[in-house]
Coordinates of C-alpha atoms in Angstrom, one line a residue:
D95 CA 0.2 -0.3 0.1
T96 CA 1.1 3.5 -0.7
N97 CA 0.1 6.9 1.0
V98 CA 0.7 10.2 -0.5
R99 CA -0.5 12.8 2.5
N100 CA -0.8 16.5 2.5
C101 CA 1.6 17.3 -0.7
I102 CA 1.7 21.4 -1.6
G103 CA 1.0 19.8 -4.8
G104 CA -0.7 17.0 -6.7
G105 CA -0.5 13.6 -5.0
V106 CA -0.4 11.0 -8.2
L107 CA 0.9 12.6 -11.7
V108 CA 0.9 10.8 -14.8
T109 CA 1.9 12.8 -17.8
G110 CA 3.3 13.0 -21.0
A111 CA 4.4 16.4 -21.6
S112 CA 8.0 15.8 -21.9
G113 CA 6.8 13.5 -24.6
G114 CA 5.9 9.7 -25.0
A115 CA 3.1 7.8 -23.9
P116 CA 3.3 6.8 -20.5
S117 CA 1.0 4.6 -18.1
A118 CA 0.6 3.6 -14.9
S119 CA -1.0 0.9 -13.0
L120 CA -2.3 1.8 -9.1
E121 CA -3.7 -0.7 -6.8
H122 CA -4.2 0.4 -3.1
V123 CA -2.8 3.8 -2.8
R124 CA -4.4 6.7 -0.8
S125 CA -4.4 10.1 -1.9
E126 CA -5.5 12.7 0.9
G127 CA -5.1 16.1 1.5
N128 CA -3.1 17.1 -1.8
L129 CA -3.9 20.1 -4.1
F130 CA -5.4 16.9 -6.5
G131 CA -5.5 13.0 -5.6
F132 CA -4.5 11.5 -9.0
R133 CA -4.2 13.4 -12.2
V134 CA -3.7 11.8 -15.9
E135 CA -2.6 14.2 -18.8
A136 CA -1.2 14.9 -21.9
G137 CA -1.2 11.6 -23.6
A138 CA -0.8 9.3 -20.4
R139 CA -3.3 6.6 -19.7
A140 CA -3.7 5.1 -16.0
S141 CA -5.5 2.4 -14.6
A142 CA -6.4 2.9 -10.7
K143 CA -8.4 -0.3 -8.5
S144 CA -8.8 -0.1 -5.0
C145 CA -7.8 3.6 -4.4
L146 CA -8.8 6.5 -2.5
A147 CA -8.8 10.1 -3.3
S148 CA -9.9 12.1 0.1
M149 CA -9.7 15.9 0.7
S150 CA -8.0 17.2 -2.4
Q151 CA -8.3 21.1 -3.2
N152 CA -9.6 20.6 -6.7
G153 CA -10.3 17.0 -8.1
G154 CA -9.8 13.5 -7.0
F155 CA -9.7 11.7 -10.2
V156 CA -8.5 13.8 -12.8
A157 CA -8.2 13.0 -16.6
A158 CA -7.2 16.1 -18.7
A159 CA -6.6 16.2 -22.2
P160 CA -6.4 20.2 -23.5
S161 CA -3.4 18.2 -25.6
G162 CA -3.1 14.6 -26.3
V163 CA -5.2 11.7 -25.1
A164 CA -6.1 11.0 -21.4
G165 CA -7.4 8.2 -20.0
L166 CA -8.2 7.2 -16.5
D167 CA -9.9 3.6 -15.7
L168 CA -11.0 3.7 -12.1
D169 CA -12.1 0.3 -10.5
S170 CA -13.5 -0.1 -6.9
C171 CA -12.4 3.1 -6.3
V172 CA -13.5 5.8 -3.8
A173 CA -13.7 9.8 -4.2
F174 CA -14.6 11.7 -0.5
G175 CA -15.0 15.2 0.0
N176 CA -12.7 16.7 -2.8
G177 CA -13.4 20.0 -4.0
R178 CA -12.2 21.7 -0.7
N179 CA -11.2 24.9 -2.5
T180 CA -14.5 25.3 -4.4
I181 CA -13.3 26.5 -7.9
S182 CA -15.0 25.8 -10.9
G183 CA -15.4 21.8 -11.6
A184 CA -13.7 20.9 -8.7
G185 CA -15.2 17.8 -7.4
G186 CA -14.7 13.8 -7.2
I187 CA -14.1 12.4 -10.6
V188 CA -13.0 15.1 -13.3
S189 CA -12.9 14.7 -16.9
I190 CA -11.6 17.9 -18.7
G191 CA -11.2 18.2 -22.5
P192 CA -12.9 16.2 -25.7
Q193 CA -9.8 13.9 -25.6
A194 CA -10.2 12.7 -21.7
T195 CA -12.1 9.8 -20.8
V196 CA -12.6 8.5 -17.4
R197 CA -14.4 5.0 -17.1
M198 CA -15.6 3.9 -14.0
G199 CA -16.9 0.6 -12.3
N200 CA -17.8 -0.3 -8.7
T201 CA -16.3 3.3 -7.8
T202 CA -18.2 5.3 -5.5
S203 CA -18.0 9.6 -5.4
T204 CA -19.6 11.1 -2.0
N205 CA -19.1 14.0 -0.2
N206 CA -17.1 16.0 -2.8
L207 CA -18.3 19.1 -4.2
N208 CA -19.5 17.8 -7.3
G209 CA -19.4 14.1 -7.9
L210 CA -18.9 14.1 -11.5
V211 CA -17.5 16.8 -13.2
N212 CA -17.3 17.2 -17.1
L213 CA -15.8 20.2 -18.4
S214 CA -15.0 21.3 -22.5
G215 CA -16.2 17.7 -23.8
G216 CA -14.4 15.6 -21.3
L217 CA -16.0 12.2 -21.2
I218 CA -16.8 10.2 -17.9
L219 CA -18.2 6.4 -18.8
S220 CA -19.7 4.4 -16.3
Y221 CA -20.5 0.6 -16.3
G222 CA -23.5 1.2 -14.2
N223 CA -22.5 -0.2 -11.1
N224 CA -21.3 2.8 -9.2
S225 CA -22.5 4.9 -6.6
I226 CA -22.7 8.7 -7.0
T227 CA -24.4 9.9 -3.9
G228 CA -24.4 12.5 -1.1
N229 CA -22.0 15.4 -3.0
N230 CA -22.2 19.2 -1.9
V231 CA -23.8 20.7 -5.4
T232 CA -24.4 18.4 -7.9
D233 CA -23.6 14.5 -7.9
G234 CA -23.4 14.5 -11.8
S235 CA -24.2 12.0 -14.4
P236 CA -22.0 10.0 -16.6
T237 CA -22.0 11.1 -19.9
G238 CA -22.3 7.7 -21.6
A239 CA -22.6 3.9 -21.0
L240 CA -20.5 0.9 -20.8
L241 CA -21.5 -3.0 -20.9
L242 CA -20.0 -5.5 -18.2
H243 CA -18.5 -8.5 -20.5

């Protein structure tokens, strides 16, 4: 298990900003009290299983693609208490940009500023077995559905 707590910057960042197409596989990682919990951007992809993003200032789990593709797959993850600085777009699970995609299954987003946030065409796709409830401003909705196989 890995714990990332109370960092001035973000918790876990996977980025291709310097070129390449990085990827990460994360399991049993806790990111608590950071600027953001988990962020995937600029040509990167990541999967997270049984991870926690809690009490982040901005987003808990974030895929951001202002340029390049960003993909984040969540399985049995929890976003709790994120979006503490109340900026627009802050919340538990966030997808930003037309090439950003979050896929989620068995995942919970609760007690965040916003539960699900999609900005500028970002996608949040759901397997339909998630718990998105009890968020402060809005729970939000997935932008699309995925089939279980």
